[in-house]
PDB file of C-alpha atoms in Angstrom:
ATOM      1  CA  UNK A   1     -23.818   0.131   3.707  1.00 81.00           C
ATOM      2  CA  UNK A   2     -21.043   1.143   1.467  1.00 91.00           C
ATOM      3  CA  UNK A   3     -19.704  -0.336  -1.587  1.00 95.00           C
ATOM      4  CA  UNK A   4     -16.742  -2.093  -1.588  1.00 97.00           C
ATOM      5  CA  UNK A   5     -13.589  -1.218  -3.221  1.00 97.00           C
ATOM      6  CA  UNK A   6     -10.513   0.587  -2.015  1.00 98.00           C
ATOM      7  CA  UNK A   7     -11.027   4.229  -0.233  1.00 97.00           C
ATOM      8  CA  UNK A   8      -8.316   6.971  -0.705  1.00 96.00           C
ATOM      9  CA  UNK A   9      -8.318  10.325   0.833  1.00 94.00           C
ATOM     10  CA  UNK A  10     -11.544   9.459   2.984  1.00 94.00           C
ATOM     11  CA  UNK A  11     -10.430  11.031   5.765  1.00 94.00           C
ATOM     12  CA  UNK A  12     -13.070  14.049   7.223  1.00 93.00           C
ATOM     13  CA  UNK A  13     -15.145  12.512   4.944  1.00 92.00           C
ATOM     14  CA  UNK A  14     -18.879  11.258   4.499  1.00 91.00           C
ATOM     15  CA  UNK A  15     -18.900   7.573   6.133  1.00 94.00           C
ATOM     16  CA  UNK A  16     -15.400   7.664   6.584  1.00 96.00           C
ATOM     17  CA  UNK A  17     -15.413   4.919   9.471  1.00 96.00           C
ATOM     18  CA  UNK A  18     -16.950   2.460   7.376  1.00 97.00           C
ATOM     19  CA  UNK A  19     -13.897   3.060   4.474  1.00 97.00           C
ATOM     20  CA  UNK A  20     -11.295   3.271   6.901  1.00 97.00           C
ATOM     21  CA  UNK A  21     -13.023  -0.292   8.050  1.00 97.00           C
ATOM     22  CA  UNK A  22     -13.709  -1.376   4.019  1.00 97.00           C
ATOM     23  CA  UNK A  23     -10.204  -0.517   3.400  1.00 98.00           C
ATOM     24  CA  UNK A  24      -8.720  -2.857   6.509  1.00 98.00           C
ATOM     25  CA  UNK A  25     -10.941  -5.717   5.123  1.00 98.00           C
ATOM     26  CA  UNK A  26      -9.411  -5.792   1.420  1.00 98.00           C
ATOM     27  CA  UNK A  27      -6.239  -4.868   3.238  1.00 98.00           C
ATOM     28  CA  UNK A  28      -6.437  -8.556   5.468  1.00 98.00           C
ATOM     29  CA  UNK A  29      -7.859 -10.447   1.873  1.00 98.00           C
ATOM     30  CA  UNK A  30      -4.569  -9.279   0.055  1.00 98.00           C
ATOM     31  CA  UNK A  31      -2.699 -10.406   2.556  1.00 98.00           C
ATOM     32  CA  UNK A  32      -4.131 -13.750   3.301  1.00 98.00           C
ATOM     33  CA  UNK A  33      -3.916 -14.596  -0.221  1.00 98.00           C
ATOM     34  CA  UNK A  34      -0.427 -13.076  -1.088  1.00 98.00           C
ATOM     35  CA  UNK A  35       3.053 -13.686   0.051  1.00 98.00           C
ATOM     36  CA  UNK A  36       3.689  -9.357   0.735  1.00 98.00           C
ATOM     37  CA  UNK A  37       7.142  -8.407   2.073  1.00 98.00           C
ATOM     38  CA  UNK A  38       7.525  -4.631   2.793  1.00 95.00           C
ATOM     39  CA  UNK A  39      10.333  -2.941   3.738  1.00 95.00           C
ATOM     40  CA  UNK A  40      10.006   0.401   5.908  1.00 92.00           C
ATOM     41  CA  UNK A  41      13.247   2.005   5.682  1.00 91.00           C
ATOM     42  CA  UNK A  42      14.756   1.199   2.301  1.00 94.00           C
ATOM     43  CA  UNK A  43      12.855   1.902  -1.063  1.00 94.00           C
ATOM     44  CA  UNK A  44      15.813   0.235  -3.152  1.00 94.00           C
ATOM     45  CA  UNK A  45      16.017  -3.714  -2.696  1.00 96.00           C
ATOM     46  CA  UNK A  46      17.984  -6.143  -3.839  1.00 95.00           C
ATOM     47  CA  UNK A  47      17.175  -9.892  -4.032  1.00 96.00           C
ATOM     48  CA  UNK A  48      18.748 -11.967  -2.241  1.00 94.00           C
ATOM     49  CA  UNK A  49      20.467  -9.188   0.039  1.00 95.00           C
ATOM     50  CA  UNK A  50      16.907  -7.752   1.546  1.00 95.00           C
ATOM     51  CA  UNK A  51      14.967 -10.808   1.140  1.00 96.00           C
ATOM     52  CA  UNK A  52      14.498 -13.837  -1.715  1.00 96.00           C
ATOM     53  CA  UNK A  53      12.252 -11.987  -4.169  1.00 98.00           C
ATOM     54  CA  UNK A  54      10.861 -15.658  -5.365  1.00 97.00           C
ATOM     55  CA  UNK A  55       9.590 -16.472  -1.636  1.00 98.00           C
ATOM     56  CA  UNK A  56       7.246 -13.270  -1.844  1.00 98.00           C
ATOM     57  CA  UNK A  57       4.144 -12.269  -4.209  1.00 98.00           C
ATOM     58  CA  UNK A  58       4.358  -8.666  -3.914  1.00 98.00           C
ATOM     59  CA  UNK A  59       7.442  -6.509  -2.839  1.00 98.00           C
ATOM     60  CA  UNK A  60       7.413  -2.870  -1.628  1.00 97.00           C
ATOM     61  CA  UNK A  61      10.159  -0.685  -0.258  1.00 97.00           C
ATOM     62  CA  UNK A  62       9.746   2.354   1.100  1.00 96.00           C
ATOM     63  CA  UNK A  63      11.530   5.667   1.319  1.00 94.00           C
ATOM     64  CA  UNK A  64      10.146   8.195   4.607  1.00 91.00           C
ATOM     65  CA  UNK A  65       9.785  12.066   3.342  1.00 89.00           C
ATOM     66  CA  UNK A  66       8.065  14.833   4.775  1.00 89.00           C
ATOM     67  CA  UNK A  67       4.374  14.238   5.467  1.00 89.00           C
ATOM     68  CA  UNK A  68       4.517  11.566   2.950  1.00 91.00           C
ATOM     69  CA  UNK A  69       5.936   8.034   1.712  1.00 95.00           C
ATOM     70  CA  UNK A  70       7.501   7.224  -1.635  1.00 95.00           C
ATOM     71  CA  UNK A  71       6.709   3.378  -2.541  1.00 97.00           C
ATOM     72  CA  UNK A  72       9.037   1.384  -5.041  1.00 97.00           C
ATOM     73  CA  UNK A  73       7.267  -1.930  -6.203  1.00 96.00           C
ATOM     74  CA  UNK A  74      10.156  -4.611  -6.861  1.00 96.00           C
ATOM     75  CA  UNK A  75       7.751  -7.414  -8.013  1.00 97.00           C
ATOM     76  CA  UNK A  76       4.020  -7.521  -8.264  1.00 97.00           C
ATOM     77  CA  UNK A  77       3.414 -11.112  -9.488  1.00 98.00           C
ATOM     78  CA  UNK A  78      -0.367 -11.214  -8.757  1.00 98.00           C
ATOM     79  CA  UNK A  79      -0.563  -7.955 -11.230  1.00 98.00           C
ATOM     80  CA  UNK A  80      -2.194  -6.057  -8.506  1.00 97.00           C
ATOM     81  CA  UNK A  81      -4.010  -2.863  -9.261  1.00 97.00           C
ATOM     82  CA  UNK A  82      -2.394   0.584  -8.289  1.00 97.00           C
ATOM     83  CA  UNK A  83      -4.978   1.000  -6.005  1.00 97.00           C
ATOM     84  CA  UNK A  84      -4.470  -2.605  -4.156  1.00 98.00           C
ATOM     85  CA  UNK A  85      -1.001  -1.744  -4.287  1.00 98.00           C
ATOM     86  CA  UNK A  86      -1.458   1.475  -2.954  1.00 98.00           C
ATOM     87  CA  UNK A  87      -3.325  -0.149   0.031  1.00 98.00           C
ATOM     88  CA  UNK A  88      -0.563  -2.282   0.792  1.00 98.00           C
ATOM     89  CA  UNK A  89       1.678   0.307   0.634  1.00 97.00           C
ATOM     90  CA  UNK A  90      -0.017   2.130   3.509  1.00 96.00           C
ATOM     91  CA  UNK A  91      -0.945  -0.820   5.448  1.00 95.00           C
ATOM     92  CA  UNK A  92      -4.768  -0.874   4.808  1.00 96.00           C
ATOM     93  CA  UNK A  93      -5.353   3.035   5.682  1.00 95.00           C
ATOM     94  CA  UNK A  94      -5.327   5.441   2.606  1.00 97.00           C
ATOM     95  CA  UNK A  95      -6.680   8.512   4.780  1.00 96.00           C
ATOM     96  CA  UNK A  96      -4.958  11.140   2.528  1.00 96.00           C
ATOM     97  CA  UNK A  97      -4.649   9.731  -0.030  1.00 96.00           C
ATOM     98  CA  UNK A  98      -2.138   8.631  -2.288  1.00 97.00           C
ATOM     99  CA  UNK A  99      -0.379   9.523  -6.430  1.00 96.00           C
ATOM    100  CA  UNK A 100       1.455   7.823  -8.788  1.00 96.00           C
ATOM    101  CA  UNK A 101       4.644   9.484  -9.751  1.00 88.00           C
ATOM    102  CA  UNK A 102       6.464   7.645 -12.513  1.00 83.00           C
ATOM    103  CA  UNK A 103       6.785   4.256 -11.236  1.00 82.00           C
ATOM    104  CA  UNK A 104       6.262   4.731  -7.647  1.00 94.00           C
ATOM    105  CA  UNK A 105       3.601   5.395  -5.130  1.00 97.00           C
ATOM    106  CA  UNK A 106       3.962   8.743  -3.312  1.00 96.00           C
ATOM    107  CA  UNK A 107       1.285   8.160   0.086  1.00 97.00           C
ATOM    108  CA  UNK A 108       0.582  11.319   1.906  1.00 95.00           C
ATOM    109  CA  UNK A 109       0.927  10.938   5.765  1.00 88.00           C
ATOM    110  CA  UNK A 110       0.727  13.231   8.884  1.00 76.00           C
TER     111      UNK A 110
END
């Protein structure tokens, strides 16, 4: 049995269906318990244009590059770690794993 906590870069890794499965769980807790709204093809959002930041927790927008994702967080209310955000970001995975440049989340991708 592994510990939990959030997996990055577990990909070709030692155990790595049990994080890829650890990883889902926390993913379904944060969302259960927080109001996440994510948007897939625009990293810059604007309340009440995108969506009413005050109906949501957490917001994430999201910019597509090559091989990876760059992650803007609009509003993290709960104070979410960088590594809980980081697994929202990539929808519970984390496979490659995933860096903080300046004040957003770049998640590498194939």
């Amino acid at each position: 049995m592994i510990e939990k906590k959030i997996y990055s870069s577990w990909a070709f890794k030692a155990n790595e269906n049990e994080k890829a499965a650890m990883n889902a769980e926390i993913h379904k807790e944060l969302t259960e318990k927080h109001r996440v709204f994510r948007n897939d093809s625009k990293k810059g959002l604007h309340d009440g244009e995108d969506c009413n930041f005050a109906d949501y927790d957490v917001i994430i927008g999201r910019s597509a590059q090559y091989k990876h994702a760059l992650y803007h967080i609009h509003k993290n209310a709960p104070n979410l770690s960088i590594e809980e955000l980081a697994l929202l970001c990539d929808h519970g995975n984390l496979c490659f794993g995933y860096t903080v440049k300046g004040a957003e989340i770049y998640v590498s991708e194939d």
